[in-house]
Short mmCIF file of C-alpha atoms in Angstrom, two decimals:
data_model
loop_
_atom_site.label_atom_id
_atom_site.label_comp_id
_atom_site.label_asym_id
_atom_site.label_seq_id
_atom_site.Cartn_x
_atom_site.Cartn_y
_atom_site.Cartn_z
CA MET B 56 51.61 13.20 -25.81
CA GLN B 57 52.36 9.85 -24.15
CA LEU B 58 52.98 8.88 -20.58
CA LEU B 59 56.21 6.96 -20.11
CA ARG B 60 56.46 3.93 -17.91
CA ALA B 61 58.82 4.08 -14.96
CA PRO B 62 60.12 1.69 -12.30
CA CYS B 63 57.71 0.62 -9.60
CA TRP B 64 57.79 3.65 -7.29
CA TYR B 65 55.16 5.20 -5.11
CA HIS B 66 54.03 8.77 -5.54
CA LEU B 67 52.27 11.22 -3.28
CA SER B 68 48.82 12.27 -4.47
CA PHE B 69 47.70 15.53 -2.85
CA GLN B 70 43.95 15.42 -3.43
CA SER B 71 42.71 16.66 -0.04
CA CYS B 72 41.28 13.41 1.23
CA LYS B 73 39.65 13.28 4.63
CA SER B 74 42.27 11.07 6.27
CA PRO B 75 45.30 8.87 5.54
CA SER B 76 44.50 5.96 3.27
CA ILE B 77 47.07 3.81 5.07
CA THR B 78 47.71 3.33 8.73
CA THR B 79 51.38 4.31 8.79
CA LEU B 80 50.86 8.09 8.97
CA LEU B 81 51.41 8.50 12.65
CA SER B 82 51.93 11.33 15.07
CA PRO B 83 54.55 11.24 17.80
CA ALA B 84 52.20 13.29 19.93
CA LYS B 85 49.60 11.64 22.11
CA CYS B 86 46.68 13.29 20.26
CA LEU B 87 46.40 12.66 16.53
CA HIS B 88 43.89 14.87 14.74
CA LEU B 89 43.19 12.98 11.56
CA SER B 90 40.76 15.65 10.35
CA SER B 91 43.68 17.97 9.68
CA ILE B 92 45.65 15.57 7.49
CA ASN B 93 45.18 16.43 3.83
CA CYS B 94 47.39 13.98 2.00
CA SER B 95 47.48 10.32 1.11
CA LEU B 96 50.23 7.89 0.23
CA GLN B 97 49.18 5.47 -2.43
CA PRO B 98 50.41 3.91 -5.66
CA SER B 99 49.26 5.66 -8.81
CA LYS B 100 48.16 3.03 -11.29
CA LEU B 101 46.91 3.15 -14.85
CA GLY B 102 46.03 -0.31 -16.08
CA ASN B 103 48.97 -2.53 -15.19
CA SER B 104 51.54 0.27 -15.10
CA ILE B 105 52.72 2.27 -12.11
CA TRP B 106 53.69 5.89 -12.63
CA VAL B 107 56.65 7.64 -11.07
CA SER B 108 56.42 10.70 -8.87
CA HIS B 109 58.68 13.70 -9.40
CA LYS B 110 59.48 13.90 -5.68
CA PRO B 111 58.31 10.70 -3.98
CA SER B 112 60.03 11.22 -0.63
CA ASN B 113 59.40 14.82 0.41
CA PHE B 114 56.05 15.91 1.80
CA SER B 115 54.50 17.66 4.79
CA CYS B 116 51.15 17.54 6.48
CA ALA B 117 49.61 20.14 8.77
CA SER B 118 48.25 18.90 12.08
CA THR B 119 46.41 20.79 14.78
CA ASN B 120 48.48 19.43 17.67
CA ALA B 121 51.57 18.08 15.86
CA ALA B 122 54.23 19.90 13.88
CA SER B 123 54.96 16.91 11.70
CA VAL B 124 53.58 13.50 10.83
CA GLU B 125 56.09 10.66 10.47
CA ALA B 126 55.77 7.02 9.51
CA SER B 127 56.32 4.76 12.48
CA ALA B 128 55.59 1.08 12.94
CA GLY B 129 54.31 -0.65 16.04
CA THR B 130 52.94 2.44 17.79
CA ALA B 131 49.67 2.73 19.64
CA GLU B 132 48.18 4.94 16.94
CA ASN B 133 49.12 2.42 14.31
CA ASP B 134 47.46 -0.35 16.32
CA VAL B 135 44.21 1.61 16.58
CA LEU B 136 44.13 2.64 12.92
CA THR B 137 44.94 -0.90 11.80
CA ALA B 138 42.10 -2.23 13.95
CA LEU B 139 39.63 0.36 12.62
CA SER B 140 40.62 -0.42 9.03
CA GLN B 141 38.89 -3.79 9.47
CA ILE B 142 35.53 -1.98 9.35
CA ILE B 143 34.34 -1.70 5.75
CA ASP B 144 31.75 0.84 4.57
CA PRO B 145 29.42 -1.23 2.34
CA ASP B 146 28.46 1.80 0.24
CA PHE B 147 32.00 2.88 -0.66
CA GLY B 148 33.54 -0.59 -0.51
CA THR B 149 36.54 0.55 1.53
CA ASP B 150 37.50 0.83 5.18
CA ILE B 151 36.41 3.71 7.40
CA VAL B 152 40.00 4.96 7.82
CA SER B 153 40.43 5.36 4.06
CA CYS B 154 36.96 6.92 3.86
CA GLY B 155 38.11 9.65 6.22
CA PHE B 156 35.61 8.87 8.95
CA VAL B 157 38.12 8.71 11.84
CA LYS B 158 38.70 12.12 13.45
CA ASP B 159 40.25 13.65 16.58
CA MET B 160 41.98 10.53 17.87
CA CYS B 161 43.46 10.89 21.37
CA ILE B 162 45.42 8.13 23.08
CA ASP B 163 46.70 7.81 26.64
CA GLU B 164 48.96 4.76 26.62
CA ALA B 165 49.65 4.94 30.34
CA LEU B 166 45.96 4.57 31.20
CA GLY B 167 45.11 2.45 28.14
CA GLU B 168 42.44 4.94 27.03
CA VAL B 169 41.51 5.65 23.41
CA SER B 170 39.00 8.23 22.21
CA PHE B 171 38.08 9.29 18.69
CA ARG B 172 35.18 10.55 16.60
CA LEU B 173 33.55 8.87 13.60
CA GLU B 174 32.32 11.54 11.21
CA LEU B 175 29.89 9.98 8.72
CA THR B 176 28.71 11.49 5.45
CA THR B 177 25.13 11.92 6.71
CA PRO B 178 23.37 11.81 10.10
CA ALA B 179 20.84 9.48 8.47
CA CYS B 180 23.45 6.77 7.87
CA PRO B 181 21.47 3.53 8.29
CA ILE B 182 24.43 1.60 9.74
CA LYS B 183 25.81 4.23 12.10
CA ASP B 184 25.00 2.06 15.13
CA MET B 185 26.91 -0.83 13.56
CA PHE B 186 29.90 1.44 12.93
CA GLU B 187 29.88 2.59 16.56
CA GLN B 188 29.55 -0.93 17.93
CA ARG B 189 32.25 -2.40 15.67
CA ALA B 190 34.63 0.49 16.39
CA ASN B 191 34.28 -0.15 20.12
CA GLU B 192 34.81 -3.89 19.63
CA VAL B 193 37.89 -3.83 17.40
CA VAL B 194 39.72 -1.20 19.46
CA ALA B 195 38.78 -2.78 22.80
CA ALA B 196 40.23 -6.06 21.51
CA LEU B 197 43.72 -4.55 21.48
CA PRO B 198 45.63 -6.03 24.46
CA TRP B 199 46.79 -2.69 25.89
CA VAL B 200 43.41 -0.91 25.59
CA LYS B 201 41.30 -0.67 28.74
CA LYS B 202 38.77 2.01 27.80
CA VAL B 203 37.31 3.18 24.45
CA ASN B 204 35.29 6.33 23.92
CA VAL B 205 33.67 6.65 20.47
CA THR B 206 31.55 9.66 19.55
CA MET B 207 29.48 9.89 16.37
CA SER B 208 28.96 12.92 14.16
CA ALA B 209 28.09 13.79 10.56
CA GLN B 210 29.74 16.04 8.03
CA PRO B 211 28.19 19.52 7.79
CA ALA B 212 25.55 19.90 5.10
CA ALA B 213 27.19 21.49 2.08
CA PRO B 214 26.90 20.81 -1.65
CA ILE B 215 30.05 19.97 -3.56
CA PHE B 216 30.00 23.16 -5.67
CA SER B 217 28.21 25.73 -3.53
CA GLU B 218 29.77 28.77 -5.21
CA GLN B 219 27.67 28.30 -8.34
CA LEU B 220 24.37 28.05 -6.44
CA PRO B 221 21.90 30.67 -5.21
CA ALA B 222 22.53 31.61 -1.59
CA GLY B 223 19.50 29.69 -0.30
CA LEU B 224 20.74 26.38 -1.74
CA GLN B 225 24.38 26.58 -0.71
CA LYS B 226 24.05 24.51 2.46
CA ILE B 227 22.00 21.61 1.11
CA SER B 228 23.86 18.33 0.72
CA SER B 229 21.46 16.36 -1.49
CA ILE B 230 18.40 17.34 -3.52
CA ILE B 231 16.02 14.50 -4.38
CA ALA B 232 13.29 14.81 -7.01
CA VAL B 233 10.19 12.66 -6.54
CA SER B 234 8.56 12.41 -9.96
CA SER B 235 5.88 10.48 -11.80
CA CYS B 236 5.17 12.67 -14.87
CA LYS B 237 1.53 11.67 -14.34
CA GLY B 238 -1.00 12.98 -11.87
CA GLY B 239 -2.96 10.90 -9.41
CA VAL B 240 -0.43 8.13 -8.77
CA GLY B 241 0.50 9.16 -5.22
CA LYS B 242 3.67 11.10 -5.94
CA SER B 243 3.02 13.70 -3.24
CA THR B 244 2.24 10.94 -0.75
CA VAL B 245 5.58 9.31 -1.49
CA ALA B 246 7.46 12.62 -1.32
CA VAL B 247 6.02 13.63 2.05
CA ASN B 248 6.42 10.23 3.68
CA LEU B 249 9.95 9.87 2.33
CA ALA B 250 10.88 13.26 3.77
CA TYR B 251 9.55 12.40 7.22
CA THR B 252 11.24 8.99 7.07
CA LEU B 253 14.59 10.68 6.43
CA ALA B 254 13.88 13.09 9.28
CA GLY B 255 13.12 10.13 11.54
CA MET B 256 16.51 8.68 10.61
CA GLY B 257 18.18 11.78 12.04
CA ALA B 258 18.59 13.95 8.95
CA ARG B 259 17.75 17.64 8.51
CA VAL B 260 15.08 17.70 5.82
CA GLY B 261 13.03 20.13 3.77
CA ILE B 262 10.15 19.65 1.32
CA PHE B 263 9.55 21.85 -1.70
CA ASP B 264 6.13 21.49 -3.33
CA ALA B 265 6.81 22.41 -6.96
CA ASP B 266 3.22 21.97 -8.15
CA VAL B 267 1.89 25.52 -8.43
CA TYR B 268 -1.32 24.51 -10.22
CA GLY B 269 -2.35 21.99 -7.56
CA PRO B 270 -0.18 22.16 -4.44
CA SER B 271 -0.67 19.14 -2.18
CA LEU B 272 1.54 20.00 0.79
CA PRO B 273 -0.99 22.22 2.65
CA THR B 274 -3.38 19.25 2.76
CA MET B 275 -0.84 16.59 3.65
CA VAL B 276 0.80 18.36 6.60
CA SER B 277 -0.57 20.59 9.34
CA PRO B 278 1.97 23.25 10.34
CA GLU B 279 0.89 25.72 12.99
CA ASN B 280 1.90 28.63 10.76
CA ARG B 281 0.27 28.10 7.38
CA LEU B 282 1.69 31.21 5.70
CA LEU B 283 5.20 31.77 4.42
CA GLU B 284 6.95 34.81 5.87
CA MET B 285 9.31 37.24 4.18
CA ASN B 286 12.56 38.53 5.63
CA PRO B 287 12.23 42.23 4.73
CA GLU B 288 15.94 42.98 5.03
CA LYS B 289 17.25 40.09 2.94
CA ARG B 290 14.07 39.83 0.83
CA THR B 291 14.12 36.08 1.35
CA ILE B 292 11.40 33.57 2.22
CA ILE B 293 11.31 31.92 5.64
CA PRO B 294 9.89 28.38 5.34
CA THR B 295 7.25 27.10 7.67
CA GLU B 296 7.84 23.90 9.67
CA TYR B 297 5.95 20.82 10.76
CA LEU B 298 7.50 18.20 13.08
CA GLY B 299 10.98 19.54 12.36
CA VAL B 300 10.74 19.44 8.56
CA LYS B 301 10.94 22.73 6.65
CA LEU B 302 8.14 23.30 4.17
CA VAL B 303 7.64 25.57 1.16
CA SER B 304 4.63 25.48 -1.15
CA PHE B 305 2.72 27.95 -3.28
CA GLY B 306 -0.25 26.86 -1.19
CA PHE B 307 1.39 28.50 1.83
CA ALA B 308 1.77 31.78 -0.05
CA GLY B 309 -1.85 32.74 0.55
CA GLN B 310 -2.70 32.35 -3.13
CA GLY B 311 -4.26 28.90 -3.19
CA ARG B 312 -3.79 27.45 -6.66
CA ALA B 313 -2.21 29.41 -9.47
CA ILE B 314 -3.98 30.46 -12.65
CA MET B 315 -1.15 31.64 -14.88
CA ARG B 316 0.82 30.78 -17.99
CA GLY B 317 3.85 28.48 -18.06
CA PRO B 318 6.68 31.07 -18.13
CA MET B 319 5.17 32.84 -15.12
CA VAL B 320 4.92 29.53 -13.26
CA SER B 321 8.58 28.76 -13.95
CA GLY B 322 9.51 32.16 -12.51
CA VAL B 323 7.40 31.61 -9.40
CA ILE B 324 8.94 28.18 -8.78
CA ASN B 325 12.43 29.56 -9.31
CA GLN B 326 11.78 32.37 -6.83
CA LEU B 327 10.21 30.12 -4.19
CA LEU B 328 13.02 27.58 -4.38
CA THR B 329 16.11 29.78 -4.65
CA THR B 330 15.17 32.68 -2.35
CA THR B 331 14.06 30.49 0.57
CA GLU B 332 16.31 30.42 3.64
CA TRP B 333 16.62 26.65 3.75
CA GLY B 334 19.65 26.76 6.02
CA GLU B 335 21.66 23.59 6.54
CA LEU B 336 19.81 20.56 5.15
CA ASP B 337 20.97 17.03 4.55
CA TYR B 338 18.12 16.37 2.11
CA LEU B 339 15.70 18.59 0.21
CA VAL B 340 12.84 16.55 -1.26
CA ILE B 341 11.19 18.17 -4.30
CA ASP B 342 7.65 17.08 -5.08
CA MET B 343 7.80 17.48 -8.86
CA PRO B 344 4.70 18.55 -10.83
CA PRO B 345 3.30 16.16 -13.47
CA GLY B 346 4.73 16.31 -16.98
CA THR B 347 8.08 16.78 -18.74
CA GLY B 348 7.71 20.36 -19.97
CA ASP B 349 8.97 23.84 -19.22
CA ILE B 350 8.50 23.72 -15.46
CA GLN B 351 10.24 20.38 -15.00
CA LEU B 352 13.18 21.38 -17.19
CA THR B 353 13.52 24.67 -15.31
CA LEU B 354 13.69 22.82 -12.00
CA CYS B 355 16.28 20.36 -13.28
CA GLN B 356 18.45 23.17 -14.64
CA VAL B 357 18.14 25.63 -11.73
CA VAL B 358 19.07 23.15 -9.01
CA PRO B 359 21.70 20.40 -8.98
CA LEU B 360 19.49 17.37 -8.47
CA THR B 361 21.39 14.57 -6.77
CA ALA B 362 18.95 11.80 -7.64
CA ALA B 363 15.36 11.04 -8.59
CA VAL B 364 12.76 8.64 -7.17
CA ILE B 365 10.14 7.51 -9.70
CA VAL B 366 6.54 6.84 -8.64
CA THR B 367 4.19 4.76 -10.77
CA THR B 368 1.11 2.53 -10.54
CA PRO B 369 0.54 -0.91 -12.07
CA GLN B 370 -1.37 0.32 -15.15
CA LYS B 371 0.29 0.39 -18.56
CA LEU B 372 -0.74 4.02 -19.05
CA ALA B 373 1.25 5.02 -15.98
CA PHE B 374 4.32 3.25 -17.34
CA ILE B 375 4.16 5.18 -20.62
CA ASP B 376 4.25 8.53 -18.80
CA VAL B 377 6.87 7.41 -16.32
CA ALA B 378 9.12 6.26 -19.15
CA LYS B 379 9.13 9.80 -20.53
CA GLY B 380 10.19 11.13 -17.15
CA VAL B 381 13.02 8.62 -16.79
CA ARG B 382 14.33 9.59 -20.24
CA MET B 383 14.18 13.28 -19.25
CA PHE B 384 16.25 12.65 -16.12
CA SER B 385 18.67 10.51 -18.13
CA LYS B 386 19.32 13.32 -20.62
CA LEU B 387 19.87 15.75 -17.73
CA LYS B 388 22.30 13.31 -16.07
CA VAL B 389 20.13 12.86 -12.97
CA PRO B 390 20.32 9.22 -11.82
CA CYS B 391 17.04 7.51 -10.96
CA VAL B 392 17.80 5.46 -7.85
CA ALA B 393 14.46 3.84 -7.02
CA VAL B 394 10.98 3.07 -8.34
CA VAL B 395 7.95 3.12 -6.04
CA GLU B 396 4.93 1.24 -7.38
CA ASN B 397 1.92 2.59 -5.53
CA MET B 398 -1.52 0.97 -5.08
CA CYS B 399 -0.11 -2.43 -6.01
CA HIS B 400 -2.26 -4.81 -4.04
CA PHE B 401 -4.47 -5.42 -1.02
CA ASP B 402 -4.96 -8.42 1.25
CA ALA B 403 -8.39 -9.87 2.00
CA ASP B 404 -9.63 -13.29 3.13
CA GLY B 405 -6.07 -14.52 3.42
CA LYS B 406 -5.31 -13.74 -0.24
CA ARG B 407 -3.47 -10.97 -2.07
CA TYR B 408 -5.30 -9.21 -4.88
CA TYR B 409 -3.88 -7.02 -7.67
CA PRO B 410 -6.87 -4.98 -8.91
CA PHE B 411 -4.86 -2.87 -11.40
CA GLY B 412 -2.70 -5.64 -12.80
CA ARG B 413 1.00 -6.22 -12.25
CA GLY B 414 4.34 -5.37 -13.75
CA SER B 415 4.53 -1.61 -14.35
CA GLY B 416 7.15 -1.02 -11.68
CA SER B 417 9.26 -4.05 -12.57
CA GLN B 418 9.03 -3.02 -16.24
CA VAL B 419 10.55 0.36 -15.37
CA VAL B 420 13.31 -1.35 -13.40
CA GLN B 421 14.12 -3.82 -16.18
CA GLN B 422 13.88 -1.44 -19.12
CA PHE B 423 15.86 1.42 -17.58
CA GLY B 424 18.15 -0.45 -15.21
CA ILE B 425 16.94 1.29 -12.04
CA PRO B 426 18.27 -0.86 -9.20
CA HIS B 427 15.55 -0.76 -6.55
CA LEU B 428 11.78 -1.37 -6.58
CA PHE B 429 9.41 -0.77 -3.66
CA ASP B 430 5.73 -1.76 -3.51
CA LEU B 431 3.06 0.15 -1.61
CA PRO B 432 -0.28 -1.52 -0.88
CA ILE B 433 -3.76 -0.09 -1.25
CA GLN B 434 -4.31 0.88 2.37
CA PRO B 435 -7.08 3.15 3.68
CA THR B 436 -4.86 4.64 6.40
CA LEU B 437 -2.28 5.77 3.83
CA SER B 438 -4.93 7.63 1.88
CA ALA B 439 -6.55 9.04 5.03
CA SER B 440 -3.25 10.31 6.40
CA GLY B 441 -2.83 12.42 3.30
CA ASP B 442 -6.16 14.12 4.01
CA THR B 443 -5.75 14.62 7.75
CA GLY B 444 -2.38 16.36 7.66
CA MET B 445 -0.47 13.63 9.49
CA PRO B 446 1.96 11.58 7.33
CA GLU B 447 1.45 7.84 7.64
CA VAL B 448 5.03 7.19 8.74
CA VAL B 449 4.46 9.56 11.66
CA ALA B 450 0.98 8.29 12.54
CA ASP B 451 2.01 4.60 12.45
CA PRO B 452 5.82 4.36 12.59
CA GLN B 453 5.77 0.56 13.05
CA GLY B 454 3.25 -0.27 10.33
CA GLU B 455 3.72 -2.00 6.98
CA VAL B 456 3.79 1.28 5.05
CA ALA B 457 6.34 2.84 7.42
CA ASN B 458 8.57 -0.23 7.03
CA THR B 459 8.47 0.12 3.24
CA PHE B 460 9.35 3.81 3.48
CA GLN B 461 12.15 2.95 5.92
CA ASP B 462 13.63 0.65 3.26
CA LEU B 463 13.18 3.41 0.67
CA GLY B 464 14.87 5.92 2.97
CA VAL B 465 17.86 3.62 3.51
CA CYS B 466 18.11 3.16 -0.26
CA VAL B 467 18.03 6.92 -0.90
CA VAL B 468 20.66 7.63 1.77
CA GLN B 469 23.02 4.95 0.44
CA GLN B 470 22.58 5.87 -3.22
CA CYS B 471 23.06 9.59 -2.58
CA ALA B 472 26.27 8.84 -0.67
CA LYS B 473 27.56 6.74 -3.58
CA ILE B 474 26.65 9.40 -6.12
CA ARG B 475 28.36 12.16 -4.17
CA GLN B 476 31.47 10.02 -3.78
CA GLN B 477 31.56 9.23 -7.51
CA VAL B 478 30.95 12.84 -8.51
CA SER B 479 33.60 14.23 -6.16
CA THR B 480 36.29 12.04 -7.73
CA ALA B 481 35.04 11.96 -11.33
CA VAL B 482 37.58 14.48 -12.63
CA THR B 483 40.85 15.05 -10.77
CA TYR B 484 44.34 16.27 -11.59
CA ASP B 485 47.37 14.06 -10.95
CA LYS B 486 50.39 16.34 -10.56
CA SER B 487 52.84 13.45 -10.64
CA ILE B 488 52.07 12.64 -14.27
CA LYS B 489 50.63 16.06 -15.20
CA ALA B 490 47.39 14.55 -16.45
CA ILE B 491 43.67 14.97 -15.80
CA LYS B 492 42.14 11.70 -14.64
CA VAL B 493 38.51 11.04 -15.61
CA LYS B 494 36.24 8.33 -14.23
CA VAL B 495 32.66 9.17 -15.15
CA PRO B 496 30.02 8.13 -12.56
CA HIS B 497 28.29 4.81 -13.32
CA SER B 498 31.15 3.79 -15.62
CA ASP B 499 34.06 1.44 -15.01
CA GLU B 500 36.21 3.22 -17.59
CA GLU B 501 39.10 5.38 -16.37
CA PHE B 502 41.27 7.46 -18.69
CA PHE B 503 43.74 10.36 -18.72
CA LEU B 504 43.69 13.63 -20.67
CA HIS B 505 46.40 16.18 -21.39
CA PRO B 506 45.41 19.48 -19.67
CA ALA B 507 46.19 21.53 -22.81
CA THR B 508 43.85 19.29 -24.83
CA VAL B 509 41.01 19.90 -22.38
CA ARG B 510 41.59 23.67 -22.39
CA ARG B 511 41.71 23.82 -26.20
CA ASN B 512 38.42 21.92 -26.48
CA ASP B 513 36.41 24.50 -24.55
CA ARG B 514 33.14 25.17 -26.38
CA SER B 515 31.97 28.26 -24.48
CA ALA B 516 31.23 31.61 -26.10
CA GLN B 517 34.68 32.84 -25.10
CA SER B 518 36.31 30.14 -27.21
CA VAL B 519 33.82 29.63 -30.06
CA ASP B 520 31.61 32.23 -31.79
CA GLU B 521 28.02 31.25 -30.97
CA TRP B 522 26.65 32.52 -34.30
CA THR B 523 29.27 31.52 -36.86
CA GLY B 524 30.94 28.60 -35.06
CA GLU B 525 34.32 30.23 -35.72
CA GLN B 526 37.08 29.12 -33.37
CA LYS B 527 38.19 32.17 -31.36
CA LEU B 528 40.59 30.28 -29.07
CA GLN B 529 43.58 29.32 -31.17
CA TYR B 530 45.79 26.29 -30.62
CA THR B 531 48.83 28.42 -29.84
CA ASP B 532 46.89 30.46 -27.26
CA VAL B 533 47.16 27.54 -24.82
CA PRO B 534 50.66 26.70 -23.47
CA GLU B 535 51.58 23.05 -23.78
CA ASP B 536 52.54 22.87 -20.10
CA ILE B 537 49.34 24.47 -18.75
CA GLU B 538 47.99 22.96 -15.52
CA PRO B 539 44.56 23.45 -13.91
CA GLU B 540 44.46 25.41 -10.66
CA GLU B 541 41.24 23.84 -9.39
CA ILE B 542 38.75 21.19 -10.50
CA ARG B 543 35.27 21.04 -8.98
CA PRO B 544 32.23 18.92 -9.85
CA MET B 545 29.21 20.55 -11.46
CA GLY B 546 26.23 18.39 -10.55
CA ASN B 547 26.21 14.92 -12.09
CA TYR B 548 27.12 16.00 -15.59
CA ALA B 549 30.27 18.15 -15.72
CA ALA B 550 33.37 19.50 -14.02
CA SER B 551 34.32 23.13 -13.51
CA ILE B 552 38.02 23.67 -14.26
CA THR B 553 39.78 26.90 -13.25
CA TRP B 554 42.90 27.76 -15.29
CA PRO B 555 45.86 30.03 -14.42
CA ASP B 556 44.50 32.85 -16.62
CA GLY B 557 41.38 32.97 -14.44
CA PHE B 558 39.13 31.29 -17.00
CA SER B 559 36.56 28.87 -15.57
CA GLN B 560 35.76 26.10 -18.05
CA ILE B 561 32.68 23.90 -17.81
CA ALA B 562 33.67 20.47 -19.13
CA PRO B 563 30.73 18.05 -19.52
CA TYR B 564 31.56 14.38 -19.00
CA ASP B 565 30.14 13.58 -22.45
CA GLN B 566 32.64 15.98 -24.04
CA LEU B 567 35.59 14.69 -22.00
CA GLN B 568 34.84 11.16 -23.19
CA THR B 569 35.28 12.22 -26.83
CA MET B 570 38.70 13.94 -26.41
CA GLU B 571 42.02 12.48 -27.47
CA ARG B 572 43.42 10.50 -24.58
CA LEU B 573 46.85 9.97 -23.14
CA VAL B 574 48.02 6.40 -23.59
CA ASP B 575 50.47 4.21 -21.72
CA ALA B 576 53.63 4.07 -23.82
CA SER B 577 54.53 0.73 -22.23
CA GLN B 578 51.60 -0.99 -23.92
CA PRO B 579 52.38 -2.37 -27.41
CA THR B 580 50.86 -0.46 -30.29
CA PRO B 581 48.87 -2.69 -32.69
CA VAL B 582 50.58 -3.07 -36.03
CA GLN B 583 48.21 -2.65 -38.92
CA ALA B 584 48.71 -4.85 -41.94
#
């Protein structure tokens, strides 16, 4: 099947964006609630061709205080939205209006007053103050504006595909694994200090200590209640807290360190993680146990890890183990967003010394393409804070170590936001051309698939016999004009597609990339000699 080129028309793409992507969607009412607008007007492009819509001129949008939304030039709302569109989000590379940040706009032209809310993707946004300041400046610069009232908020914590998760994990926005695959390199120190850095940035944070054999969390923090409690009615675990961060560790279960075989440990970790009442969290930091075996794979498969932070030390031996961990995350489609090289150096007599050599961290960055590297010095206070139960970033929030963790926290926040944005738009359905659009995260390639082709390539047990490999779903079983009812992301590796017959298909990105693609009929076909 080919897509046919049409004249240069616009089409309406109903993909439930947060706000209008242009500034001409205006309300005749004085209050414009942008949070209720669920459509966008934009050209649909594939390569150099522009595709025609079936009905480019008829659409409707629901608004809380307005019955209809009409295009209108030169209005007060248009002035404000145009001014705000000058502010670019550096993470997404587009303006805050297109990002859907502008909500609940209310304008009183007679008094020259403008009020609105900027809803960011996380309360830990490192540039939220800049957004607020710039929003005030650009709107106040309008000649008819006398007063501007900007309020800041953050989107509620919720994963992109909560229905597939255990109840305890359904209100967690991002899950970050801190891993080293080698013991003794300071992984727990990094995990705890990163968590409290994110909390200090305004986020709701939890820590899960996944090391059952040697839990570190009970030593590194000092909660008043050092035992986990059980909710007898729900049969769920209530986490303990320290300085506003929720904590779960086998060490808080009254058992100390576990002496048990691997399968039992995997079950314990699964139970602790998935039956805990985490509530609404912006970030859950998982302190991964050493290694790349059963326990680590169980964790990566049970929970949708958003990203991983790799911890290493300068020695070559540490690099060898870390490399195995990076490869494990790569196979599981978990992006590694930063490398922390611990115990790098110390300063004495005006000189900097590197007692364990140099280059392990930069080698990880270069070999695996991980974008960010952070160095931690050998510092007695950092080690002591891990033994006293007070994280270093809390004990000395202005120190060198805290500054490094602040940079790491900003990196994690920005990278998680980018990943969530990429994942949420990786697989979408364009009704105007009746095609599934695919743009895999961390890839510049964009292509289109025929829905019937995707449905016929399902490899689940319902479509293919697991034992014989016999194809149970026949070609003629799928109508040529079938369309997906819903497409949702599944972690960083696949999309869940619901079809009209009620079947829910899991389509991994790797599989989608191998399917026969729709091509632009306007492009010349190479003639083979």
